[in-house]
XYZ file of C-alpha atoms in Angstrom:
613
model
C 0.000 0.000 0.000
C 1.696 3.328 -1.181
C 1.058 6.724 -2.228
C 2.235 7.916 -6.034
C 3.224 10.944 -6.046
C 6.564 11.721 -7.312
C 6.806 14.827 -4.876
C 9.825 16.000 -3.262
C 10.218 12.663 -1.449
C 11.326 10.804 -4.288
C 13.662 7.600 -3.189
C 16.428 6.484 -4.571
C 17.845 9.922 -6.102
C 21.601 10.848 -6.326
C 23.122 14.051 -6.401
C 25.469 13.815 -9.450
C 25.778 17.799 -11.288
C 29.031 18.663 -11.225
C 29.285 22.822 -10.850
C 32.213 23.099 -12.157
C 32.564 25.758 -15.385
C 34.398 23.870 -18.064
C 33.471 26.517 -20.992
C 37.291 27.357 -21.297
C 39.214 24.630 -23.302
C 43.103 24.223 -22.870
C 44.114 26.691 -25.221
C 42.044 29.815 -23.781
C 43.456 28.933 -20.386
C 46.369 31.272 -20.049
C 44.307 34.125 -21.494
C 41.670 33.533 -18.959
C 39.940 36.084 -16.760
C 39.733 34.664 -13.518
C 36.095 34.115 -12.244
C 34.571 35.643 -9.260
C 31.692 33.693 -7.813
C 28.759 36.342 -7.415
C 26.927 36.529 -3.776
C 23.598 35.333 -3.865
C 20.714 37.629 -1.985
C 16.924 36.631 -0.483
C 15.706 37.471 -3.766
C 17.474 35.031 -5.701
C 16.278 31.942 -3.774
C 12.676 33.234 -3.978
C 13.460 33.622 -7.857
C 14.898 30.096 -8.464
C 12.328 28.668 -5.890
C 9.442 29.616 -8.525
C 11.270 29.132 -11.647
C 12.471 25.600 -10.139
C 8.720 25.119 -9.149
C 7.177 25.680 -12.390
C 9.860 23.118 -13.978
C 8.652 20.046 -11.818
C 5.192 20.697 -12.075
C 5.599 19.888 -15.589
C 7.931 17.301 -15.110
C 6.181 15.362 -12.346
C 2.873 15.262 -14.736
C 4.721 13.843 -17.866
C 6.779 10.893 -15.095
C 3.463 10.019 -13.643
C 1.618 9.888 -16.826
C 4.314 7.003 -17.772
C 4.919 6.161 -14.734
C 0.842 5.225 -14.743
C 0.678 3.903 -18.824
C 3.745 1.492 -17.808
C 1.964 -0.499 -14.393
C -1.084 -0.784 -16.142
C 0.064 -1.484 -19.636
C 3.627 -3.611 -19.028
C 5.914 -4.141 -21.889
C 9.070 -3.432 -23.228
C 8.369 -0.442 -25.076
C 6.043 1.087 -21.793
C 9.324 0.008 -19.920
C 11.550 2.046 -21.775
C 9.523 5.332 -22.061
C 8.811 5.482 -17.983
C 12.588 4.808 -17.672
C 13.493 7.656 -19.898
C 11.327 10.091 -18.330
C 12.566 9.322 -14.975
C 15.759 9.689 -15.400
C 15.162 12.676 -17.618
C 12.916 13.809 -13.974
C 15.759 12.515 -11.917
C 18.414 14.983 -13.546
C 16.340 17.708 -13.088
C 15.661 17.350 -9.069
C 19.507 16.171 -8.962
C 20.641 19.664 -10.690
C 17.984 21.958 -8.508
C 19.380 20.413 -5.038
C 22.837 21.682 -5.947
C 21.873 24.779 -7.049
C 19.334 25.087 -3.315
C 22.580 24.308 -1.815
C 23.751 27.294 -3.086
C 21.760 29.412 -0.772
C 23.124 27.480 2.966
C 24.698 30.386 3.946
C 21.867 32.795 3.684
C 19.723 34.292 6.393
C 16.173 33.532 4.740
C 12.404 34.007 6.119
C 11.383 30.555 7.591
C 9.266 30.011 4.291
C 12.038 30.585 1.612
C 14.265 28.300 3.989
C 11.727 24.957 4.188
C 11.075 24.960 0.624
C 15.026 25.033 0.032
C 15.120 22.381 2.725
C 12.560 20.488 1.096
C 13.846 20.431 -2.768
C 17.443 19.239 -1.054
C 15.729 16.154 0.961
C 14.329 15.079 -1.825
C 17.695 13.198 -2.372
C 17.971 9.859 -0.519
C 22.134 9.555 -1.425
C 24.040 12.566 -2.518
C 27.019 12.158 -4.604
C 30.036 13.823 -4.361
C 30.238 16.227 -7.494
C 33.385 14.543 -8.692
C 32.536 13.334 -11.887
C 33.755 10.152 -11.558
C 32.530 9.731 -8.110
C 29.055 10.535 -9.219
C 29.453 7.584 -12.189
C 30.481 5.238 -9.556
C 28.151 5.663 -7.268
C 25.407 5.541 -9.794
C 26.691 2.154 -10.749
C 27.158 0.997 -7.107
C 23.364 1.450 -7.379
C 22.776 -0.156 -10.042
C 24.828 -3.197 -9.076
C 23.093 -3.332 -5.549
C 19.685 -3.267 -6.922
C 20.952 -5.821 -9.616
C 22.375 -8.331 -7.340
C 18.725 -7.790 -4.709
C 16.047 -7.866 -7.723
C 17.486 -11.009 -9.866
C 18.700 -12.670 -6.712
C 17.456 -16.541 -5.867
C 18.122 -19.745 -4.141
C 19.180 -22.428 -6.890
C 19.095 -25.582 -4.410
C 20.633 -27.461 -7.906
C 21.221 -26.515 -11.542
C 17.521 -26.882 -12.322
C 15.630 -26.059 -8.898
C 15.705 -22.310 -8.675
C 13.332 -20.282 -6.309
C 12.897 -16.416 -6.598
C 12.018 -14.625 -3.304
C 8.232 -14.166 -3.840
C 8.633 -18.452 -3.970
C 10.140 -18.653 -0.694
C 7.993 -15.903 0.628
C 5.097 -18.017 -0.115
C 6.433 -21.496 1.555
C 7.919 -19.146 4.869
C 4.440 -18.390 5.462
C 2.922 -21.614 5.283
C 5.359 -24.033 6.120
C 5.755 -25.572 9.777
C 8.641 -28.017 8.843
C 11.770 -26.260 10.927
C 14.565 -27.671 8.571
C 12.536 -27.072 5.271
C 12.232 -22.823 7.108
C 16.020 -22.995 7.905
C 16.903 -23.833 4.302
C 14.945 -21.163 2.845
C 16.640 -18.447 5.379
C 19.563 -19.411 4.698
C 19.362 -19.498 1.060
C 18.097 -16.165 0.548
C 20.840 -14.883 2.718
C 23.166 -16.067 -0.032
C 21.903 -13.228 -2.221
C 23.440 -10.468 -0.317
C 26.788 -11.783 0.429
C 27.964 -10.397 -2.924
C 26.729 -6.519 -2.054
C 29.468 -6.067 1.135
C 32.232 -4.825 -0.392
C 29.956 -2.587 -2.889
C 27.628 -1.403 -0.144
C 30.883 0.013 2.224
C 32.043 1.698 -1.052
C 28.717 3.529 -1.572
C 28.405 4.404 2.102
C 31.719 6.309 1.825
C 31.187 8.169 -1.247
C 27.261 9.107 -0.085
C 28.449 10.784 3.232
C 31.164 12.674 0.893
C 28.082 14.034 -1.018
C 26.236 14.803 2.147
C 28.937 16.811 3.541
C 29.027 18.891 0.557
C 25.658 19.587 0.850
C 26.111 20.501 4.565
C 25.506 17.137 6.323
C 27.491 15.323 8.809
C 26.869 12.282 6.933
C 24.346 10.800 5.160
C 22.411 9.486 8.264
C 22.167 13.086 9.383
C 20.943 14.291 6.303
C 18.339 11.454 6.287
C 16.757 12.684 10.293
C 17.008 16.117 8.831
C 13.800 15.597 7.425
C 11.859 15.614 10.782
C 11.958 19.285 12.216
C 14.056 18.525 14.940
C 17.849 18.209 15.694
C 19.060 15.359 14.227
C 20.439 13.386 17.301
C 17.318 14.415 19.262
C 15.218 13.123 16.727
C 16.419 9.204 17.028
C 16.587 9.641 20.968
C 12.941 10.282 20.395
C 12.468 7.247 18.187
C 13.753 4.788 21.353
C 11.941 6.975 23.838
C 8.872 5.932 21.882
C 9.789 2.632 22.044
C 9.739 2.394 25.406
C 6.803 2.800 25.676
C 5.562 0.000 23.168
C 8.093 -2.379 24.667
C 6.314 -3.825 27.492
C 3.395 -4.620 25.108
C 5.823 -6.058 22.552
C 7.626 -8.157 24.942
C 4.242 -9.820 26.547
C 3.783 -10.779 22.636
C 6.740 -12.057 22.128
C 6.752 -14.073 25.277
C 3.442 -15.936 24.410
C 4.687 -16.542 20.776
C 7.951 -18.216 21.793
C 6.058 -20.259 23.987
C 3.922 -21.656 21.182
C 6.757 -21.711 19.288
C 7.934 -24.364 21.665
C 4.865 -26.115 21.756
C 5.398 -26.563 18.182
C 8.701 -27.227 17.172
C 10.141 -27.871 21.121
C 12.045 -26.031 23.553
C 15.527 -27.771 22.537
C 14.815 -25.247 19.002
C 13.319 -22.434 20.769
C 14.781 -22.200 24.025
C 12.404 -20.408 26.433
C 15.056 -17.698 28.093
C 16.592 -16.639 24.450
C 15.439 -14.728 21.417
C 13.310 -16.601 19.054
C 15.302 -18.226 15.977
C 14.492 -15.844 13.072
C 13.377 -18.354 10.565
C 10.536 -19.247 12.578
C 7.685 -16.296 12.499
C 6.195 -16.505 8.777
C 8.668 -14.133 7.193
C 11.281 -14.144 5.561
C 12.893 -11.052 7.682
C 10.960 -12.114 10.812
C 9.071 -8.499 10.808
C 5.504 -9.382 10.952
C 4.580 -12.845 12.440
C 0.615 -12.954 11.253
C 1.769 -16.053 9.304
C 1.581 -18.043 12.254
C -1.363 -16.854 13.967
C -2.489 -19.835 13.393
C -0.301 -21.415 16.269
C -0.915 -19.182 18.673
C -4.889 -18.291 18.172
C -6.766 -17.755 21.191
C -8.892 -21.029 22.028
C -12.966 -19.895 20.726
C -11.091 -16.705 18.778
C -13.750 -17.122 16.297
C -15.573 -13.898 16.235
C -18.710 -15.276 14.319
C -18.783 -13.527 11.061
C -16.247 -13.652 7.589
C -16.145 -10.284 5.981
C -15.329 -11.737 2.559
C -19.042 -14.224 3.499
C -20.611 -11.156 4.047
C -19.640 -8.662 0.482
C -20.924 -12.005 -1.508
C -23.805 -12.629 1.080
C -24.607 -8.496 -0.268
C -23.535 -8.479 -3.629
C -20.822 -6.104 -3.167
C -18.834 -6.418 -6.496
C -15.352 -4.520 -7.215
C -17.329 -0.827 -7.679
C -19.136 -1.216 -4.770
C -16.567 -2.070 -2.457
C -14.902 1.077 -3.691
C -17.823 2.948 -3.479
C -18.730 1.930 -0.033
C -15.027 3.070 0.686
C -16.076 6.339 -0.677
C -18.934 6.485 1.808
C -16.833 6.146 4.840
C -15.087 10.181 3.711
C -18.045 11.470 2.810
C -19.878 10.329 6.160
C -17.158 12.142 7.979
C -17.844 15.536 5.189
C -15.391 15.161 2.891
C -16.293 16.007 -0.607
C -16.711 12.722 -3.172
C -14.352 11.936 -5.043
C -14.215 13.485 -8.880
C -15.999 11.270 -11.615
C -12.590 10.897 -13.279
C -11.478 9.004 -10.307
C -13.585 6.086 -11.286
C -13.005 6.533 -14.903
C -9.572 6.366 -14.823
C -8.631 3.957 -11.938
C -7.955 0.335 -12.193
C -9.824 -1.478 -10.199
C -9.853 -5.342 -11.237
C -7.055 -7.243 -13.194
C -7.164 -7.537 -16.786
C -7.681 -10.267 -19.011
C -5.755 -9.154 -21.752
C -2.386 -7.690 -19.990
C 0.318 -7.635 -17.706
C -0.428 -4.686 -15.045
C 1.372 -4.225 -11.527
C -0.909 -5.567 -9.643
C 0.373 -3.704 -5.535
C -2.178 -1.580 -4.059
C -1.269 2.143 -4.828
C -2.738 5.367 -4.712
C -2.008 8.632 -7.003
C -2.154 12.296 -7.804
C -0.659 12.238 -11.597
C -1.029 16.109 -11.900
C -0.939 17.368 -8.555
C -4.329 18.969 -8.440
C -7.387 16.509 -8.723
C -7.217 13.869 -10.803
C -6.923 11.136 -7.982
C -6.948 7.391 -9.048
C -6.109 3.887 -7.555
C -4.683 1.124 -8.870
C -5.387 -2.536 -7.438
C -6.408 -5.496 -8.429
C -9.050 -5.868 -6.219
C -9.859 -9.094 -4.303
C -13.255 -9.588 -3.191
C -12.521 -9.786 0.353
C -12.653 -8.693 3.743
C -8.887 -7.863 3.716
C -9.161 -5.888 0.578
C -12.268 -4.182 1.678
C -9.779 -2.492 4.603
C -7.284 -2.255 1.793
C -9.638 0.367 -0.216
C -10.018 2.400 2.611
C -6.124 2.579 3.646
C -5.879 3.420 -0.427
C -8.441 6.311 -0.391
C -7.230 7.297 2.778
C -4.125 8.552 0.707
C -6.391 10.011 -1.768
C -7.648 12.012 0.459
C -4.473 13.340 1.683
C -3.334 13.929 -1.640
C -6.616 16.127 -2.696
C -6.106 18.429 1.050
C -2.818 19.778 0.240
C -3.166 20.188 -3.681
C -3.730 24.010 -3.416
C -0.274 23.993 -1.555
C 2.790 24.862 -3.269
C 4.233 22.018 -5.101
C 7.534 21.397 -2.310
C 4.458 21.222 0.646
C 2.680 18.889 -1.441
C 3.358 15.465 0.789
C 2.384 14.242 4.291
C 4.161 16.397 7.454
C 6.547 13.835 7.510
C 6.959 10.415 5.308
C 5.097 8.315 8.200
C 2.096 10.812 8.598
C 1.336 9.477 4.401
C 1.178 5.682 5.572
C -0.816 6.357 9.226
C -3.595 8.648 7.358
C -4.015 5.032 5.623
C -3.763 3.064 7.920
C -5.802 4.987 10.796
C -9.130 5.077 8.399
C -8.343 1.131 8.518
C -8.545 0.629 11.998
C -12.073 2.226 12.088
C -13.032 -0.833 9.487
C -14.827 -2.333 12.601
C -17.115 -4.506 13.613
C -19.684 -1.568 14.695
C -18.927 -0.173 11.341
C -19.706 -3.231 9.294
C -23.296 -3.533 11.126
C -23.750 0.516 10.500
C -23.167 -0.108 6.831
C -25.612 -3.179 6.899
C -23.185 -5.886 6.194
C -23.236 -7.280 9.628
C -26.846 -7.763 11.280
C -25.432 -8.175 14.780
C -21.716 -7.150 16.410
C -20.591 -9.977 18.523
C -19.560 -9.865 22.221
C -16.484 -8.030 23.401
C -15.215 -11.736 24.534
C -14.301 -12.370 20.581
C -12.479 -9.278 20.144
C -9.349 -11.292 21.832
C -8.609 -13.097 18.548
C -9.083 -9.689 16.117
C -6.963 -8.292 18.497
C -4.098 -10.587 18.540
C -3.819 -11.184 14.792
C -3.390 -7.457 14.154
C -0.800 -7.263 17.185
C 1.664 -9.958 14.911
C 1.462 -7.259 12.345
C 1.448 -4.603 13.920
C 2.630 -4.799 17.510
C 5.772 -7.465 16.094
C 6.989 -5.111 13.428
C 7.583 -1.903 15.530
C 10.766 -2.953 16.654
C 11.940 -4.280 13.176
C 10.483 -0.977 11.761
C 12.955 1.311 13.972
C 16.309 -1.095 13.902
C 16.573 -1.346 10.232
C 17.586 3.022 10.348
C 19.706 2.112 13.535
C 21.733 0.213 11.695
C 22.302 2.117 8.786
C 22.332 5.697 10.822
C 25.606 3.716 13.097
C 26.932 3.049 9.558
C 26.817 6.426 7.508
C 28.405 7.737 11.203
C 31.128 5.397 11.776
C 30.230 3.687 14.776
C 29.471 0.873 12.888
C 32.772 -0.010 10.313
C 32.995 -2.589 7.855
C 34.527 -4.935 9.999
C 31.479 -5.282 12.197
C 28.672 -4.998 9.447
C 26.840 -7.874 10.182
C 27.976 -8.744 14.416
C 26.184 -4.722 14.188
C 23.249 -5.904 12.643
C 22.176 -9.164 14.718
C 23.207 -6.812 17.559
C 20.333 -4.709 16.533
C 18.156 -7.264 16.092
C 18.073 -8.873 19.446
C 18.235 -5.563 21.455
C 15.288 -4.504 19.919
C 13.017 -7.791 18.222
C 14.448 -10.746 20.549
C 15.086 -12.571 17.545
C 18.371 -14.128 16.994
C 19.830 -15.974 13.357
C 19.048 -19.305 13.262
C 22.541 -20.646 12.681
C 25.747 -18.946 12.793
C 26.599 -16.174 10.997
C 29.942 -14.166 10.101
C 31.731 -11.319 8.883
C 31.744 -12.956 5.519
C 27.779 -12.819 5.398
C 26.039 -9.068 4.658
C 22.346 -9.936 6.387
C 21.528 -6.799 6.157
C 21.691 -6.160 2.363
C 18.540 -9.420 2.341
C 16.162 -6.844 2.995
C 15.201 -4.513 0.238
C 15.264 -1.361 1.545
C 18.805 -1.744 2.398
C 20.366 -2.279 -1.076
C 17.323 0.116 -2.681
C 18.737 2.786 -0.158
C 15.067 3.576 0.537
C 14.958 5.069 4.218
C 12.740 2.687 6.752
C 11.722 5.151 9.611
C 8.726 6.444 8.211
C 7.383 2.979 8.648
C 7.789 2.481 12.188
C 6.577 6.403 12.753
C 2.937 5.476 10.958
C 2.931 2.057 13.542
C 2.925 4.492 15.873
C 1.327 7.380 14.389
C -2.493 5.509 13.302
C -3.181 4.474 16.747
C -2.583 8.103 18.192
C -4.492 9.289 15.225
C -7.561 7.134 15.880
C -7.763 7.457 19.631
C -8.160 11.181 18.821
C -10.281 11.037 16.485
C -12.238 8.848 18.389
C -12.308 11.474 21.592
C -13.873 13.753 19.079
C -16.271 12.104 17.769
C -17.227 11.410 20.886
C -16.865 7.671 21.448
C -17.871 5.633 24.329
C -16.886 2.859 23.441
C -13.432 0.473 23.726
C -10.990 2.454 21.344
C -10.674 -0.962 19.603
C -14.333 -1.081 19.210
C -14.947 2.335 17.830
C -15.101 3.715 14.211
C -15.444 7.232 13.282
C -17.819 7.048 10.487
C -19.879 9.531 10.306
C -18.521 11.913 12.393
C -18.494 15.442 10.794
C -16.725 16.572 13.895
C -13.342 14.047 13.589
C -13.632 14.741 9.237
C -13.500 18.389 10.160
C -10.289 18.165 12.196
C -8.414 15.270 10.361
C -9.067 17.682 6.783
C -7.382 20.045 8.904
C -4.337 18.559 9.253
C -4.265 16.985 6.028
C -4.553 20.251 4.157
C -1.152 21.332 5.768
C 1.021 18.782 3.878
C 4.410 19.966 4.806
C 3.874 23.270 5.158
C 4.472 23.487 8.767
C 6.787 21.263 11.208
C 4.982 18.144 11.918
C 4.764 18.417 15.147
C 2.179 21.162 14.126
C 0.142 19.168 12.175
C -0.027 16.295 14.433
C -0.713 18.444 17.866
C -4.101 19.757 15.764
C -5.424 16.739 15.751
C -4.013 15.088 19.092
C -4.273 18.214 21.073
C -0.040 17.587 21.681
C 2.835 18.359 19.084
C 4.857 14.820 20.747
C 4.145 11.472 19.709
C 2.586 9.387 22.271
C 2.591 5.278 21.786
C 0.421 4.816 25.023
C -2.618 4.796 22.381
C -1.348 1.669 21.146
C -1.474 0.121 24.802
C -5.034 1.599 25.468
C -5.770 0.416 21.862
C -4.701 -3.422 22.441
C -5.199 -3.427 26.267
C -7.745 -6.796 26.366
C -5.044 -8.324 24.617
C -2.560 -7.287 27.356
C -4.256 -8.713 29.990
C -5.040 -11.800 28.223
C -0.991 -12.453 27.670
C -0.323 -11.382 31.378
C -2.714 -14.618 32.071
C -1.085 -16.775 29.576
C 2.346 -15.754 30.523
C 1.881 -16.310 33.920
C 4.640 -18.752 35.244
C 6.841 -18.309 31.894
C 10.211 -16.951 31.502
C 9.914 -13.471 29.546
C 12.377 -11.849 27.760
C 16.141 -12.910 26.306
């Protein structure tokens, strides 16, 4: 589920425009007049910040146009064309950082200065404006995201199986050796990336510095309207606060675990072996629910039953989606919206089939694309989706560098917290459920979103940890991988599954590692959707368990979340966030109050166990 926007948070981009003046050859060079730089005033920035703006506008319209033709119409030529725009896009926002960077030294009105800000965070690595620097960095990337997107586990010559394969069988699968080949095989993959990953870590933090960073980490928590250092000391205050609940969780799952595959595999006083949770990265254990469901979790009704029981086809599940933002006074979505969305898989062609949503020119014309399931799961899907359509339509009258969430979780929770409201109480308001069952069946809802949810906070804040220690040196080459199991049982309790060495690059099996695509944001919307909803909840004036409630309907909660949404990024986000919570800190103690039957039911089942590692 993502947003597709193409605004000044593009991933992945490099700063490569050399500024050097090469217009004399050799032979004018002892006739020469030296050149002296010219100071830059106020009025400059303002003048290249509207110029600059005018440029992407355009530019962002044609790359999602192709960006749109090629995932719904996939083939070679489709391929090609969104490839050359991009890059042609990618140049452009490459060349305008530099020349932002131009203006550091300034003293600027706080406006002027965010929107400079903004245009030189939209780069994920900067590269050093040596020429040849920039060329090898750009093929460090290349090779990285080579070696990660054709990588797979060839057991022999013939018997190959890509990751989506193994994906597939970790989630399934309860045979322990069968789950301890696959991990390991995988893990095979990244070996090859160490000695190209420490080579693009050095040459990224000697682009960041030129743009004014102390390394490339830095520049990364830059983004968040705070001191950098204070921002991740905020990240693992956070944490503590979700810890006790995540350690409960993890306490009652290794003891299944045990049940399962016995204690002599999954010791009861250490972390839990990796390989075992249902994923490949051991992130989000709702693969094995299964083994640790609540006895009677059965909460009576099947969502998916129900939209066949009504006749809700493809259009109507949208539709009913629709319903939910327009209950709360949001206007409906425009007719080109359904029009021009893809909404069910084709017959006759290849699409991308990943739940996204999209602006393409940064006013109204909002779409989706999916390939739309006709089930429960989906149905929440739709309303995550339009939850970012939403977004996107609030801030369009913004200038084009506020057009984007406060920060890159806020996107993601907006999503996410319309979700959560995807309840019970909701489904019998909307007259697919006749009658909501007892509060004793909540336990099992409850506990299969906490192995999403609840499990991947931790994962969700380690993954930056470990690449923040890197781009600063505390972490060197030597210790890449002793670093990132480190990581990974401070935070998760989960521990590799058979040795592992300097000579292995763990890490670099995860995608966002190699694709250099920064992995805060996710953890911030974990944390950010439950805050959201309690809130929203408050306002709308809900009596019920914040678990229980939905905010459908409220014109109150719509008027405050539209709000928020209609600042984008054009104040700090501790602005936007404090209008709807009332506070400008993040709190995780909704996400106790939010899952706090399940917390007492894991204090009962934990009772006489040995937590933690």
């Amino acid at each position: 589920m993502t947003t597709k926007t193409f605004k000044l948070s593009l991933t992945a981009l490099v700063v490569g425009a050399s500024l050097s003046l090469t217009a004399c050859n050799d032979a004018n060079k002892s006739n020469a007049m030296p050149v002296v730089a010219q100071a830059v005033t106020a009025q400059d920035a303002k003048q290249f910040l509207a110029k600059s703006e005018q440029e992407l506008q355009a530019l962002y319209l044609e790359s999602n146009r192709a960006e749109w033709i090629y995932a719904n119409f996939i083939t070679e030529d489709t391929s090609e064309l969104s490839a050359a725009v991009n890059e042609k896009m990618t140049a452009a926002v490459v060349r305008l950082a530099n020349e932002a960077a131009k203006f550091n030294a300034l003293e600027l009105d706080s406006d002027t200065r965010r929107k400079l800000d903004k245009l030189k965070q939209a780069l994920t690595l900067a590269a050093p404006q040596d020429e040849a620097k920039n060329a090898e960095l750009s093929k460090l990337m290349a090779e990285l995201g080579g070696l990660y997107g054709k990588g797979k586990y060839c057991k022999t010559e013939g018997e190959c199986l890509s990751l989506g394969d193994m994906t597939a069988k970790m989630a399934t699968s309860r045979d322990y050796d069968e789950l301890l080949d696959l991990w390991q095989g995988w893990r095979q993959v990244s070996k090859p990336m160490r000695p190209l990953y420490e080579q693009q870590v050095k040459l990224a933090n000697e682009g960041a510095k030129e743009l004014g960073y102390a390394d490339t980490g830095a520049m990364w928590r830059s983004k968040y309207d705070m001191p950098a250092d204070d921002f991740a000391k905020e990240l693992d205050r956070i944490w503590g606060q979700v810890k006790p609940l995540y350690n409960s969780l993890h306490c009652h799952v290794r003891a299944k675990l045990g049940e399962k595959y016995g204690t002599d595999k999954v010791p009861q006083d250490q972390p839990i072996p990796a390989h075992l949770l249902g994923n490949m990265w051991a992130q989000t254990w709702g693969n094995v629910y299964d083994l640790v469901a609540p006895a009677d979790a059965d909460p009576g009704y099947d969502v998916t039953e129900l939209l066949a029981k009504h006749n809700y086809d493809e259009l109507t599940m949208v539709k009913g989606a629709e319903k939910f933002f327009t209950s709360m006074g949001f206007d409906p979505l425009p007719e080109t919206f359904y029009e021009r969305s893809l909404f069910t898989k084709p017959q006759d062609r290849d699409v991308q089939c990943h739940a996204s949503a999209w602006n393409l020119d940064s006013k109204d014309d909002l779409r989706i694309k999916m390939c739309i399931q006709r089930t429960g799961e989906e149905f929440s899907v739709i309303h995550h989706e339009l939850g970012h359509n939403f977004y996107q339509r609030a801030y369009n009258k913004l200038p084009l560098y506020y057009q984007e969430s406060a920060n890159d979780g806020f996107h993601e929770a907006i999503g996410d917290t319309i979700a959560l409201s995807v309840t019970p109480g909701y489904l019998k308001e909307i007259g697919l459920l006749d009658q909501v069952p007892d509060e004793s069946k909540d336990i099992g809802l409850l506990m299969k979103m906490a192995m999403d949810k609840v499990a991947f906070i931790p994962f969700g804040l380690l993954v930056d940890q470990w690449r923040w220690q890197v781009f600063s040196g505390q972490v060197t080459p030597e210790n890449y991988n002793q670093a990132w199991w480190d990581l990974r049982e401070k935070y998760q309790g989960v521990k590799a599954p058979i040795a592992r060495s300097e000579a292995d690059f763990d890490p670099g099996a995860k995608y966002h590692v190699p694709g250099n695509t920064p992995y805060t944001r996710y953890f911030l919307a974990h944390i950010l959707q439950f805050e959201f909803h309690k809130s929203l909840c408050e306002i709308a004036g809900n009596k019920e368990a914040i678990h229980r409630c939905s905010v459908y309907n409220s014109k109150e909660a719509g008027e405050r979340l539209n709000a928020m949404l209609e600042m984008g990024s054009s104040r700090p986000w501790q602005e936007a966030l404090a209008s709807v919570t009332g506070k400008p800190e993040m709190d995780a103690t909704a996400i106790l109050d939010y899952f706090a039957p399940l917390q007492k039911y894991l204090d009962e089942q934990n009772k006489g166990r040995q937590c933690g590692w």
